[in-house]
Amino acid sequence: MHSATGQDSSSPFIRSVGRALPPHYASQEQLIAAFRELWATRHFNLERLEDLHRAVQVGGRYLALPIDAYRELVTFQQRNDAWIREATALSESVVRKTLEQAELTPTDVDHVFFVTVTGISTPSVEARLANRLRFREDFKRTPIFGLGCVAGAAGMARAADYLRAFPTHTALLVSAELCSLTLQREDLSIPNIIASGLFGDGAACAVLRGAQAPGARGPRVVASRSIFYPDTERTMGWDVVDSGFKVVLSAKVPHLVKDHIRGNVDAFLASHELQRGDIRHWVAHTGGPKVLESFEQALELPQEALTRSWASLREVGNLSSSSVLFVLGETLEKADAKPGDWGLMMAMGPGFCAEMVLLRW
């Protein structure tokens, strides 16, 4: 157990967090216009489309490809080939930038955790990065597919678990999510319409170092906890269909957050002799307006607690696993954290499940 006063000297550090967005940007108005054109011939209620898109409170999104290029992507293979190419390129740029911020080089990296849910690749993306960045030939690889939005927090927790066993090592967590390449044009279901308005593209990287690695700075990962909610597998995920990944997104998600997250957070904090009032920095996944409102209500958070999550949602949309890392990166840069401050990272995803990561500056 870690007490609120004692600092656990075996906890790894988050040395730096970098973010990258693809070069193509479309405002929500441009996207609504494109969808109107696409779906007008299908007798879909276009006012409903606009209402759903505006309700997600996203101002615009960055896209892996120019907006007109998506018309050419018809098959799963075409979408996935584009995903491999663009996810690898975006991951390379964010890893280079984040290692530079951390004053490290690719040869310092001992283990790469790569998370995604928006494309598949074997060899996986971190292997492709090894050829571009020249990691050492004995670096370890853990590609994680399928955790969805929770993978930013879960990947951080698993990287920290590894560094407790290898306290002199350096680990990278790389997340690349190109949600735009999964969109099913023929699917006029409400979940797909909502997804088409909510999810964006981006990549993030965190550099973590074990407690005995030199040059320790940044918040420590003190502890983590995973929560699995039984028999909720149709709440969120993919149906894999001939044309690719078809979104499964239940209206129950905000209710699950409201029903469970308070008890989950309180129990986790209590096991470290902490309460919600002790947490100065809340790093919440930008699931959408209803999810963020559920976090605020269930945890009785002051209005400013999730400011960075709300801003990220407006500016770039929900980037699946990358989102919580975007919010963490903003927190490291702008939160004016002081030594001794506590932070809590939270995300939820397919399973249905939650992941919480306790941080201390």
mmCIF file with all atom_site columns, N, CA and C in Angstrom, residues 21-28 30-31 58-67 314-316:
data_model
loop_
_atom_site.group_PDB
_atom_site.id
_atom_site.type_symbol
_atom_site.label_atom_id
_atom_site.label_alt_id
_atom_site.label_comp_id
_atom_site.label_asym_id
_atom_site.label_entity_id
_atom_site.label_seq_id
_atom_site.pdbx_PDB_ins_code
_atom_site.Cartn_x
_atom_site.Cartn_y
_atom_site.Cartn_z
_atom_site.occupancy
_atom_site.B_iso_or_equiv
_atom_site.pdbx_formal_charge
_atom_site.auth_seq_id
_atom_site.auth_comp_id
_atom_site.auth_asym_id
_atom_site.auth_atom_id
_atom_site.pdbx_PDB_model_num
ATOM 1  N N  . LEU A 1 21  ? -1.113  15.218 -34.809 1.00 0.00 ? 21  LEU A N  1
ATOM 2  C CA . LEU A 1 21  ? -2.371  15.219 -35.565 1.00 0.00 ? 21  LEU A CA 1
ATOM 3  C C  . LEU A 1 21  ? -2.031  15.175 -37.051 1.00 0.00 ? 21  LEU A C  1
ATOM 4  N N  . PRO A 1 22  ? -2.830  14.471 -37.856 1.00 0.00 ? 22  PRO A N  1
ATOM 5  C CA . PRO A 1 22  ? -2.561  14.456 -39.296 1.00 0.00 ? 22  PRO A CA 1
ATOM 6  C C  . PRO A 1 22  ? -2.788  15.851 -39.899 1.00 0.00 ? 22  PRO A C  1
ATOM 7  N N  . PRO A 1 23  ? -2.298  16.101 -41.114 1.00 0.00 ? 23  PRO A N  1
ATOM 8  C CA . PRO A 1 23  ? -2.308  17.470 -41.656 1.00 0.00 ? 23  PRO A CA 1
ATOM 9  C C  . PRO A 1 23  ? -3.651  17.952 -42.190 1.00 0.00 ? 23  PRO A C  1
ATOM 10 N N  . HIS A 1 24  ? -4.611  17.056 -42.376 1.00 0.00 ? 24  HIS A N  1
ATOM 11 C CA . HIS A 1 24  ? -5.870  17.455 -43.024 1.00 0.00 ? 24  HIS A CA 1
ATOM 12 C C  . HIS A 1 24  ? -6.915  17.765 -41.957 1.00 0.00 ? 24  HIS A C  1
ATOM 13 N N  . TYR A 1 25  ? -7.490  18.967 -42.017 1.00 0.00 ? 25  TYR A N  1
ATOM 14 C CA . TYR A 1 25  ? -8.474  19.381 -41.009 1.00 0.00 ? 25  TYR A CA 1
ATOM 15 C C  . TYR A 1 25  ? -9.800  19.674 -41.684 1.00 0.00 ? 25  TYR A C  1
ATOM 16 N N  . ALA A 1 26  ? -10.891 19.262 -41.041 1.00 0.00 ? 26  ALA A N  1
ATOM 17 C CA . ALA A 1 26  ? -12.226 19.616 -41.527 1.00 0.00 ? 26  ALA A CA 1
ATOM 18 C C  . ALA A 1 26  ? -13.055 20.097 -40.355 1.00 0.00 ? 26  ALA A C  1
ATOM 19 N N  . SER A 1 27  ? -13.705 21.250 -40.517 1.00 0.00 ? 27  SER A N  1
ATOM 20 C CA . SER A 1 27  ? -14.606 21.733 -39.470 1.00 0.00 ? 27  SER A CA 1
ATOM 21 C C  . SER A 1 27  ? -15.844 20.838 -39.449 1.00 0.00 ? 27  SER A C  1
ATOM 22 N N  . GLN A 1 28  ? -16.565 20.879 -38.338 1.00 0.00 ? 28  GLN A N  1
ATOM 23 C CA . GLN A 1 28  ? -17.777 20.062 -38.245 1.00 0.00 ? 28  GLN A CA 1
ATOM 24 C C  . GLN A 1 28  ? -18.780 20.463 -39.334 1.00 0.00 ? 28  GLN A C  1
ATOM 25 N N  . GLN A 1 30  ? -18.047 21.496 -42.406 1.00 0.00 ? 30  GLN A N  1
ATOM 26 C CA . GLN A 1 30  ? -17.603 20.835 -43.657 1.00 0.00 ? 30  GLN A CA 1
ATOM 27 C C  . GLN A 1 30  ? -17.978 19.354 -43.644 1.00 0.00 ? 30  GLN A C  1
ATOM 28 N N  . LEU A 1 31  ? -17.806 18.728 -42.491 1.00 0.00 ? 31  LEU A N  1
ATOM 29 C CA . LEU A 1 31  ? -18.125 17.296 -42.387 1.00 0.00 ? 31  LEU A CA 1
ATOM 30 C C  . LEU A 1 31  ? -19.624 17.055 -42.516 1.00 0.00 ? 31  LEU A C  1
ATOM 31 N N  . VAL A 1 58  ? -18.279 18.829 -30.961 1.00 0.00 ? 58  VAL A N  1
ATOM 32 C CA . VAL A 1 58  ? -16.948 18.782 -31.583 1.00 0.00 ? 58  VAL A CA 1
ATOM 33 C C  . VAL A 1 58  ? -16.893 19.885 -32.638 1.00 0.00 ? 58  VAL A C  1
ATOM 34 N N  . GLY A 1 59  ? -15.876 20.743 -32.570 1.00 0.00 ? 59  GLY A N  1
ATOM 35 C CA . GLY A 1 59  ? -15.769 21.849 -33.519 1.00 0.00 ? 59  GLY A CA 1
ATOM 36 C C  . GLY A 1 59  ? -15.223 21.438 -34.873 1.00 0.00 ? 59  GLY A C  1
ATOM 37 N N  . GLY A 1 60  ? -14.407 20.394 -34.888 1.00 0.00 ? 60  GLY A N  1
ATOM 38 C CA . GLY A 1 60  ? -13.798 19.914 -36.127 1.00 0.00 ? 60  GLY A CA 1
ATOM 39 C C  . GLY A 1 60  ? -12.827 18.807 -35.816 1.00 0.00 ? 60  GLY A C  1
ATOM 40 N N  . ARG A 1 61  ? -12.331 18.161 -36.884 1.00 0.00 ? 61  ARG A N  1
ATOM 41 C CA . ARG A 1 61  ? -11.410 17.045 -36.657 1.00 0.00 ? 61  ARG A CA 1
ATOM 42 C C  . ARG A 1 61  ? -10.296 17.018 -37.683 1.00 0.00 ? 61  ARG A C  1
ATOM 43 N N  . TYR A 1 62  ? -9.183  16.446 -37.274 1.00 0.00 ? 62  TYR A N  1
ATOM 44 C CA . TYR A 1 62  ? -8.061  16.201 -38.181 1.00 0.00 ? 62  TYR A CA 1
ATOM 45 C C  . TYR A 1 62  ? -8.253  14.823 -38.794 1.00 0.00 ? 62  TYR A C  1
ATOM 46 N N  . LEU A 1 63  ? -7.985  14.720 -40.090 1.00 0.00 ? 63  LEU A N  1
ATOM 47 C CA . LEU A 1 63  ? -8.251  13.482 -40.829 1.00 0.00 ? 63  LEU A CA 1
ATOM 48 C C  . LEU A 1 63  ? -6.961  12.944 -41.438 1.00 0.00 ? 63  LEU A C  1
ATOM 49 N N  . ALA A 1 64  ? -6.858  11.613 -41.467 1.00 0.00 ? 64  ALA A N  1
ATOM 50 C CA . ALA A 1 64  ? -5.665  10.963 -42.006 1.00 0.00 ? 64  ALA A CA 1
ATOM 51 C C  . ALA A 1 64  ? -5.468  11.283 -43.488 1.00 0.00 ? 64  ALA A C  1
ATOM 52 N N  . LEU A 1 65  ? -6.576  11.480 -44.210 1.00 0.00 ? 65  LEU A N  1
ATOM 53 C CA . LEU A 1 65  ? -6.529  11.719 -45.654 1.00 0.00 ? 65  LEU A CA 1
ATOM 54 C C  . LEU A 1 65  ? -7.325  12.979 -45.978 1.00 0.00 ? 65  LEU A C  1
ATOM 55 N N  . PRO A 1 66  ? -7.070  13.591 -47.150 1.00 0.00 ? 66  PRO A N  1
ATOM 56 C CA . PRO A 1 66  ? -7.939  14.686 -47.587 1.00 0.00 ? 66  PRO A CA 1
ATOM 57 C C  . PRO A 1 66  ? -9.372  14.168 -47.687 1.00 0.00 ? 66  PRO A C  1
ATOM 58 N N  . ILE A 1 67  ? -10.339 15.018 -47.378 1.00 0.00 ? 67  ILE A N  1
ATOM 59 C CA . ILE A 1 67  ? -11.726 14.554 -47.252 1.00 0.00 ? 67  ILE A CA 1
ATOM 60 C C  . ILE A 1 67  ? -12.234 13.861 -48.521 1.00 0.00 ? 67  ILE A C  1
ATOM 61 N N  . ARG A 1 314 ? -13.688 19.457 -28.001 1.00 0.00 ? 314 ARG A N  1
ATOM 62 C CA . ARG A 1 314 ? -14.089 20.495 -28.966 1.00 0.00 ? 314 ARG A CA 1
ATOM 63 C C  . ARG A 1 314 ? -13.081 20.621 -30.110 1.00 0.00 ? 314 ARG A C  1
ATOM 64 N N  . GLU A 1 315 ? -11.792 20.558 -29.756 1.00 0.00 ? 315 GLU A N  1
ATOM 65 C CA . GLU A 1 315 ? -10.757 20.875 -30.747 1.00 0.00 ? 315 GLU A CA 1
ATOM 66 C C  . GLU A 1 315 ? -10.447 19.726 -31.694 1.00 0.00 ? 315 GLU A C  1
ATOM 67 N N  . VAL A 1 316 ? -10.466 18.496 -31.204 1.00 0.00 ? 316 VAL A N  1
ATOM 68 C CA . VAL A 1 316 ? -10.031 17.370 -32.052 1.00 0.00 ? 316 VAL A CA 1
ATOM 69 C C  . VAL A 1 316 ? -10.990 16.186 -32.063 1.00 0.00 ? 316 VAL A C  1
#
